[in-house]
């Protein structure tokens, strides 16, 4: 009856022409990311894809899902939708400055596993892995690429002199690979000859 909704309780006193009025059915489309507002979409219209992809520390946005399936924004909407963001975790590398020690790939927020075998270096003792000036904390969550350097301590070797009675030396008792050791002759009693230093006992008395 015109633009007014017909009141079915009103007594009929004359001929009536009633006109059906139609309204578009709408559906609600929600997104599971804070800051992206829900959309009201008319029957068989399309969802408007959010203008900007969401961001999340340590993850890469990989698209919108309807359940387990990638959502096609070209599809007509015929029911309510709850779209969820798909996130792929970022992986970071921990590298080492020693040849032969393989890099470690670690997912964001996880901790790295220390290499099972310590590196070796002639004349040095391995003291641990350093991150800059500090020892690396293997319990720390990884949130960026890390380059670790080996910390080395020079090894001190002992020099033992087996000297006959009456023979003396003031040569050093230790040495390292970083030092040049120039051994001086031993002091021997009068009438004796110094035949040199040997790494074993198989030596010859010099000719007189």
PDB file of C-alpha atoms in Angstrom:
ATOM      1  CA  UNK A   1       0.000   0.000   0.000  1.00  0.00           C
ATOM      2  CA  UNK A   2       2.235   2.776  -1.351  1.00  0.00           C
ATOM      3  CA  UNK A   3       5.596   2.843   0.401  1.00  0.00           C
ATOM      4  CA  UNK A   4       4.137   1.770   3.726  1.00  0.00           C
ATOM      5  CA  UNK A   5       4.353  -1.754   4.999  1.00  0.00           C
ATOM      6  CA  UNK A   6       0.925  -3.358   4.889  1.00  0.00           C
ATOM      7  CA  UNK A   7      -0.711  -3.982   8.245  1.00  0.00           C
ATOM      8  CA  UNK A   8      -2.398  -7.339   8.031  1.00  0.00           C
ATOM      9  CA  UNK A   9      -4.594  -6.434  11.037  1.00  0.00           C
ATOM     10  CA  UNK A  10      -6.309  -3.609   9.114  1.00  0.00           C
ATOM     11  CA  UNK A  11      -9.901  -4.457   7.988  1.00  0.00           C
ATOM     12  CA  UNK A  12     -10.271  -4.579   4.201  1.00  0.00           C
ATOM     13  CA  UNK A  13     -12.861  -2.121   2.908  1.00  0.00           C
ATOM     14  CA  UNK A  14     -11.843  -1.815  -0.735  1.00  0.00           C
ATOM     15  CA  UNK A  15      -9.790  -3.495  -3.453  1.00  0.00           C
ATOM     16  CA  UNK A  16      -6.057  -3.566  -2.682  1.00  0.00           C
ATOM     17  CA  UNK A  17      -2.954  -3.914  -4.772  1.00  0.00           C
ATOM     18  CA  UNK A  18       0.024  -5.094  -2.723  1.00  0.00           C
ATOM     19  CA  UNK A  19       3.545  -4.791  -4.075  1.00  0.00           C
ATOM     20  CA  UNK A  20       6.348  -7.078  -2.964  1.00  0.00           C
ATOM     21  CA  UNK A  21       9.433  -5.264  -1.794  1.00  0.00           C
ATOM     22  CA  UNK A  22      12.826  -6.965  -2.061  1.00  0.00           C
ATOM     23  CA  UNK A  23      16.013  -6.233  -0.185  1.00  0.00           C
ATOM     24  CA  UNK A  24      19.417  -7.601  -1.091  1.00  0.00           C
ATOM     25  CA  UNK A  25      20.618 -10.367   1.162  1.00  0.00           C
ATOM     26  CA  UNK A  26      24.007  -9.578   2.647  1.00  0.00           C
ATOM     27  CA  UNK A  27      26.735 -11.705   4.150  1.00  0.00           C
ATOM     28  CA  UNK A  28      29.419 -10.902   6.682  1.00  0.00           C
ATOM     29  CA  UNK A  29      33.048 -11.528   5.762  1.00  0.00           C
ATOM     30  CA  UNK A  30      35.521 -11.364   8.644  1.00  0.00           C
ATOM     31  CA  UNK A  31      39.331 -11.385   8.750  1.00  0.00           C
ATOM     32  CA  UNK A  32      41.323 -12.801  11.690  1.00  0.00           C
ATOM     33  CA  UNK A  33      43.880  -9.976  11.697  1.00  0.00           C
ATOM     34  CA  UNK A  34      43.476  -7.041  14.057  1.00  0.00           C
ATOM     35  CA  UNK A  35      42.862  -3.782  12.220  1.00  0.00           C
ATOM     36  CA  UNK A  36      41.214  -5.327   9.134  1.00  0.00           C
ATOM     37  CA  UNK A  37      37.500  -4.611   9.357  1.00  0.00           C
ATOM     38  CA  UNK A  38      34.734  -7.036   8.450  1.00  0.00           C
ATOM     39  CA  UNK A  39      32.844  -6.482   5.194  1.00  0.00           C
ATOM     40  CA  UNK A  40      29.112  -6.675   4.470  1.00  0.00           C
ATOM     41  CA  UNK A  41      28.790  -8.175   0.985  1.00  0.00           C
ATOM     42  CA  UNK A  42      25.603  -8.441  -1.077  1.00  0.00           C
ATOM     43  CA  UNK A  43      24.497 -11.814  -2.412  1.00  0.00           C
ATOM     44  CA  UNK A  44      26.819 -12.915  -5.245  1.00  0.00           C
ATOM     45  CA  UNK A  45      29.002  -9.829  -4.994  1.00  0.00           C
ATOM     46  CA  UNK A  46      32.751 -10.228  -4.406  1.00  0.00           C
ATOM     47  CA  UNK A  47      34.795  -9.634  -1.304  1.00  0.00           C
ATOM     48  CA  UNK A  48      37.135  -6.674  -1.595  1.00  0.00           C
ATOM     49  CA  UNK A  49      40.656  -7.920  -0.932  1.00  0.00           C
ATOM     50  CA  UNK A  50      42.333  -5.851   1.819  1.00  0.00           C
ATOM     51  CA  UNK A  51      44.464  -3.173   0.180  1.00  0.00           C
ATOM     52  CA  UNK A  52      47.577  -4.000   2.212  1.00  0.00           C
ATOM     53  CA  UNK A  53      48.921  -7.338   3.325  1.00  0.00           C
ATOM     54  CA  UNK A  54      49.135  -7.734   7.099  1.00  0.00           C
ATOM     55  CA  UNK A  55      52.520  -8.004   8.779  1.00  0.00           C
ATOM     56  CA  UNK A  56      53.771 -10.128  11.661  1.00  0.00           C
ATOM     57  CA  UNK A  57      57.272 -10.173  13.125  1.00  0.00           C
ATOM     58  CA  UNK A  58      59.164 -13.291  12.123  1.00  0.00           C
ATOM     59  CA  UNK A  59      56.638 -14.357   9.505  1.00  0.00           C
ATOM     60  CA  UNK A  60      55.812 -13.755   5.844  1.00  0.00           C
ATOM     61  CA  UNK A  61      52.168 -13.277   4.850  1.00  0.00           C
ATOM     62  CA  UNK A  62      51.220 -16.002   2.349  1.00  0.00           C
ATOM     63  CA  UNK A  63      47.610 -15.134   1.521  1.00  0.00           C
ATOM     64  CA  UNK A  64      44.068 -15.494   2.855  1.00  0.00           C
ATOM     65  CA  UNK A  65      42.517 -18.877   3.569  1.00  0.00           C
ATOM     66  CA  UNK A  66      38.942 -20.089   3.697  1.00  0.00           C
ATOM     67  CA  UNK A  67      39.452 -23.045   5.972  1.00  0.00           C
ATOM     68  CA  UNK A  68      42.493 -24.832   4.555  1.00  0.00           C
ATOM     69  CA  UNK A  69      42.084 -23.485   1.020  1.00  0.00           C
ATOM     70  CA  UNK A  70      43.451 -20.288  -0.511  1.00  0.00           C
ATOM     71  CA  UNK A  71      40.533 -17.909  -0.973  1.00  0.00           C
ATOM     72  CA  UNK A  72      39.692 -16.713  -4.501  1.00  0.00           C
ATOM     73  CA  UNK A  73      38.541 -13.090  -4.293  1.00  0.00           C
ATOM     74  CA  UNK A  74      36.880 -13.459  -7.728  1.00  0.00           C
ATOM     75  CA  UNK A  75      34.260 -15.846  -6.346  1.00  0.00           C
ATOM     76  CA  UNK A  76      30.682 -14.580  -5.739  1.00  0.00           C
ATOM     77  CA  UNK A  77      29.714 -14.612  -2.076  1.00  0.00           C
ATOM     78  CA  UNK A  78      26.716 -16.759  -1.149  1.00  0.00           C
ATOM     79  CA  UNK A  79      27.293 -17.271   2.589  1.00  0.00           C
ATOM     80  CA  UNK A  80      29.127 -15.778   5.557  1.00  0.00           C
ATOM     81  CA  UNK A  81      32.903 -16.143   5.461  1.00  0.00           C
ATOM     82  CA  UNK A  82      35.632 -16.145   8.100  1.00  0.00           C
ATOM     83  CA  UNK A  83      38.950 -15.679   6.309  1.00  0.00           C
ATOM     84  CA  UNK A  84      42.223 -16.412   8.082  1.00  0.00           C
ATOM     85  CA  UNK A  85      45.726 -15.216   7.305  1.00  0.00           C
ATOM     86  CA  UNK A  86      48.318 -17.787   6.266  1.00  0.00           C
ATOM     87  CA  UNK A  87      51.769 -17.172   7.713  1.00  0.00           C
ATOM     88  CA  UNK A  88      55.081 -18.746   6.709  1.00  0.00           C
ATOM     89  CA  UNK A  89      57.752 -18.597   9.391  1.00  0.00           C
ATOM     90  CA  UNK A  90      60.992 -16.798   8.491  1.00  0.00           C
ATOM     91  CA  UNK A  91      64.177 -18.862   8.697  1.00  0.00           C
ATOM     92  CA  UNK A  92      67.486 -17.328   9.708  1.00  0.00           C
ATOM     93  CA  UNK A  93      71.079 -18.518   9.262  1.00  0.00           C
ATOM     94  CA  UNK A  94      73.789 -18.894  11.865  1.00  0.00           C
ATOM     95  CA  UNK A  95      77.153 -18.965  10.109  1.00  0.00           C
ATOM     96  CA  UNK A  96      80.648 -19.649  11.441  1.00  0.00           C
ATOM     97  CA  UNK A  97      84.043 -18.195  10.495  1.00  0.00           C
ATOM     98  CA  UNK A  98      85.758 -21.599  10.559  1.00  0.00           C
ATOM     99  CA  UNK A  99      86.032 -23.603   7.354  1.00  0.00           C
ATOM    100  CA  UNK A 100      84.185 -26.889   7.571  1.00  0.00           C
ATOM    101  CA  UNK A 101      81.634 -25.769  10.175  1.00  0.00           C
ATOM    102  CA  UNK A 102      78.290 -25.798   8.388  1.00  0.00           C
ATOM    103  CA  UNK A 103      75.771 -22.991   8.743  1.00  0.00           C
ATOM    104  CA  UNK A 104      72.649 -23.674  10.811  1.00  0.00           C
ATOM    105  CA  UNK A 105      69.144 -22.741   9.628  1.00  0.00           C
ATOM    106  CA  UNK A 106      66.802 -21.764  12.457  1.00  0.00           C
ATOM    107  CA  UNK A 107      63.129 -20.789  12.421  1.00  0.00           C
ATOM    108  CA  UNK A 108      62.178 -17.455  13.965  1.00  0.00           C
ATOM    109  CA  UNK A 109      61.812 -17.708  17.731  1.00  0.00           C
ATOM    110  CA  UNK A 110      63.574 -21.083  18.026  1.00  0.00           C
ATOM    111  CA  UNK A 111      67.003 -21.705  19.551  1.00  0.00           C
ATOM    112  CA  UNK A 112      69.996 -22.996  17.613  1.00  0.00           C
ATOM    113  CA  UNK A 113      71.746 -26.247  18.395  1.00  0.00           C
ATOM    114  CA  UNK A 114      75.457 -25.846  19.070  1.00  0.00           C
ATOM    115  CA  UNK A 115      77.717 -27.765  16.635  1.00  0.00           C
ATOM    116  CA  UNK A 116      78.507 -31.188  18.127  1.00  0.00           C
ATOM    117  CA  UNK A 117      82.241 -30.956  17.398  1.00  0.00           C
ATOM    118  CA  UNK A 118      84.506 -28.082  18.367  1.00  0.00           C
ATOM    119  CA  UNK A 119      86.881 -26.842  15.658  1.00  0.00           C
ATOM    120  CA  UNK A 120      90.607 -27.404  15.980  1.00  0.00           C
ATOM    121  CA  UNK A 121      93.622 -25.262  15.142  1.00  0.00           C
ATOM    122  CA  UNK A 122      97.291 -26.165  15.546  1.00  0.00           C
ATOM    123  CA  UNK A 123      98.817 -24.418  18.523  1.00  0.00           C
ATOM    124  CA  UNK A 124      95.508 -23.149  19.901  1.00  0.00           C
ATOM    125  CA  UNK A 125      92.696 -24.285  22.206  1.00  0.00           C
ATOM    126  CA  UNK A 126      89.103 -23.559  21.169  1.00  0.00           C
ATOM    127  CA  UNK A 127      87.334 -21.510  23.865  1.00  0.00           C
ATOM    128  CA  UNK A 128      83.860 -21.071  22.346  1.00  0.00           C
ATOM    129  CA  UNK A 129      81.771 -19.171  19.796  1.00  0.00           C
ATOM    130  CA  UNK A 130      81.537 -15.397  19.986  1.00  0.00           C
ATOM    131  CA  UNK A 131      78.811 -13.044  18.790  1.00  0.00           C
ATOM    132  CA  UNK A 132      80.766  -9.841  18.482  1.00  0.00           C
ATOM    133  CA  UNK A 133      82.560  -9.285  21.788  1.00  0.00           C
ATOM    134  CA  UNK A 134      80.330 -11.599  23.835  1.00  0.00           C
ATOM    135  CA  UNK A 135      80.056 -15.365  24.079  1.00  0.00           C
ATOM    136  CA  UNK A 136      77.050 -16.570  22.099  1.00  0.00           C
ATOM    137  CA  UNK A 137      74.055 -17.564  24.214  1.00  0.00           C
ATOM    138  CA  UNK A 138      72.770 -20.897  22.858  1.00  0.00           C
ATOM    139  CA  UNK A 139      69.532 -20.519  24.857  1.00  0.00           C
ATOM    140  CA  UNK A 140      68.598 -17.270  23.107  1.00  0.00           C
ATOM    141  CA  UNK A 141      65.717 -17.213  20.618  1.00  0.00           C
ATOM    142  CA  UNK A 142      66.910 -16.510  17.080  1.00  0.00           C
ATOM    143  CA  UNK A 143      65.286 -13.458  15.486  1.00  0.00           C
ATOM    144  CA  UNK A 144      67.936 -12.438  12.918  1.00  0.00           C
ATOM    145  CA  UNK A 145      70.883 -13.808  10.964  1.00  0.00           C
ATOM    146  CA  UNK A 146      73.933 -14.348  13.169  1.00  0.00           C
ATOM    147  CA  UNK A 147      77.623 -14.653  12.262  1.00  0.00           C
ATOM    148  CA  UNK A 148      79.718 -16.318  14.945  1.00  0.00           C
ATOM    149  CA  UNK A 149      83.493 -16.235  15.281  1.00  0.00           C
ATOM    150  CA  UNK A 150      85.683 -18.777  17.021  1.00  0.00           C
ATOM    151  CA  UNK A 151      87.551 -17.732  20.146  1.00  0.00           C
ATOM    152  CA  UNK A 152      91.038 -19.223  20.391  1.00  0.00           C
ATOM    153  CA  UNK A 153      93.536 -19.306  23.240  1.00  0.00           C
ATOM    154  CA  UNK A 154      97.162 -19.934  22.362  1.00  0.00           C
ATOM    155  CA  UNK A 155      98.413 -23.228  23.813  1.00  0.00           C
ATOM    156  CA  UNK A 156     101.446 -23.167  26.089  1.00  0.00           C
ATOM    157  CA  UNK A 157     103.757 -26.099  25.587  1.00  0.00           C
ATOM    158  CA  UNK A 158     106.278 -27.237  28.181  1.00  0.00           C
ATOM    159  CA  UNK A 159     109.950 -27.647  27.301  1.00  0.00           C
ATOM    160  CA  UNK A 160     111.647 -30.269  29.436  1.00  0.00           C
ATOM    161  CA  UNK A 161     115.468 -30.334  29.537  1.00  0.00           C
ATOM    162  CA  UNK A 162     117.178 -33.553  30.522  1.00  0.00           C
ATOM    163  CA  UNK A 163     120.573 -32.347  31.637  1.00  0.00           C
ATOM    164  CA  UNK A 164     123.595 -34.348  32.849  1.00  0.00           C
ATOM    165  CA  UNK A 165     125.105 -33.474  36.192  1.00  0.00           C
ATOM    166  CA  UNK A 166     126.883 -30.148  36.118  1.00  0.00           C
ATOM    167  CA  UNK A 167     125.087 -28.900  32.954  1.00  0.00           C
ATOM    168  CA  UNK A 168     122.853 -25.828  33.309  1.00  0.00           C
ATOM    169  CA  UNK A 169     120.481 -23.859  31.063  1.00  0.00           C
ATOM    170  CA  UNK A 170     118.431 -20.705  31.419  1.00  0.00           C
ATOM    171  CA  UNK A 171     116.361 -21.389  28.297  1.00  0.00           C
ATOM    172  CA  UNK A 172     112.564 -20.922  28.582  1.00  0.00           C
ATOM    173  CA  UNK A 173     110.450 -23.598  30.255  1.00  0.00           C
ATOM    174  CA  UNK A 174     107.458 -23.039  27.913  1.00  0.00           C
ATOM    175  CA  UNK A 175     106.709 -21.842  24.396  1.00  0.00           C
ATOM    176  CA  UNK A 176     103.725 -21.107  22.151  1.00  0.00           C
ATOM    177  CA  UNK A 177     103.184 -21.303  18.407  1.00  0.00           C
ATOM    178  CA  UNK A 178     103.271 -17.511  18.297  1.00  0.00           C
ATOM    179  CA  UNK A 179     106.790 -17.299  19.746  1.00  0.00           C
ATOM    180  CA  UNK A 180     110.123 -17.873  18.093  1.00  0.00           C
ATOM    181  CA  UNK A 181     112.208 -19.972  20.460  1.00  0.00           C
ATOM    182  CA  UNK A 182     115.961 -19.592  20.004  1.00  0.00           C
ATOM    183  CA  UNK A 183     117.622 -21.989  22.425  1.00  0.00           C
ATOM    184  CA  UNK A 184     120.972 -20.947  23.781  1.00  0.00           C
ATOM    185  CA  UNK A 185     123.767 -23.413  24.386  1.00  0.00           C
ATOM    186  CA  UNK A 186     123.835 -25.065  27.766  1.00  0.00           C
ATOM    187  CA  UNK A 187     126.536 -24.160  30.246  1.00  0.00           C
ATOM    188  CA  UNK A 188     128.857 -27.181  30.636  1.00  0.00           C
ATOM    189  CA  UNK A 189     131.744 -27.874  32.995  1.00  0.00           C
ATOM    190  CA  UNK A 190     135.281 -27.134  31.860  1.00  0.00           C
ATOM    191  CA  UNK A 191     136.679 -29.770  29.545  1.00  0.00           C
ATOM    192  CA  UNK A 192     133.235 -30.755  28.191  1.00  0.00           C
ATOM    193  CA  UNK A 193     131.623 -29.946  24.854  1.00  0.00           C
ATOM    194  CA  UNK A 194     128.007 -28.950  24.240  1.00  0.00           C
ATOM    195  CA  UNK A 195     126.756 -31.147  21.429  1.00  0.00           C
ATOM    196  CA  UNK A 196     123.423 -29.376  20.812  1.00  0.00           C
ATOM    197  CA  UNK A 197     119.762 -29.867  21.719  1.00  0.00           C
ATOM    198  CA  UNK A 198     117.944 -33.016  20.518  1.00  0.00           C
ATOM    199  CA  UNK A 199     114.323 -34.084  20.614  1.00  0.00           C
ATOM    200  CA  UNK A 200     115.401 -37.672  21.406  1.00  0.00           C
ATOM    201  CA  UNK A 201     118.386 -39.398  22.995  1.00  0.00           C
ATOM    202  CA  UNK A 202     119.911 -40.604  19.689  1.00  0.00           C
ATOM    203  CA  UNK A 203     122.750 -38.153  19.335  1.00  0.00           C
ATOM    204  CA  UNK A 204     126.458 -38.342  18.633  1.00  0.00           C
ATOM    205  CA  UNK A 205     129.319 -36.835  20.606  1.00  0.00           C
ATOM    206  CA  UNK A 206     131.015 -34.193  18.435  1.00  0.00           C
ATOM    207  CA  UNK A 207     134.498 -35.045  17.172  1.00  0.00           C
ATOM    208  CA  UNK A 208     137.416 -33.602  19.128  1.00  0.00           C
TER     209      UNK A 208
END
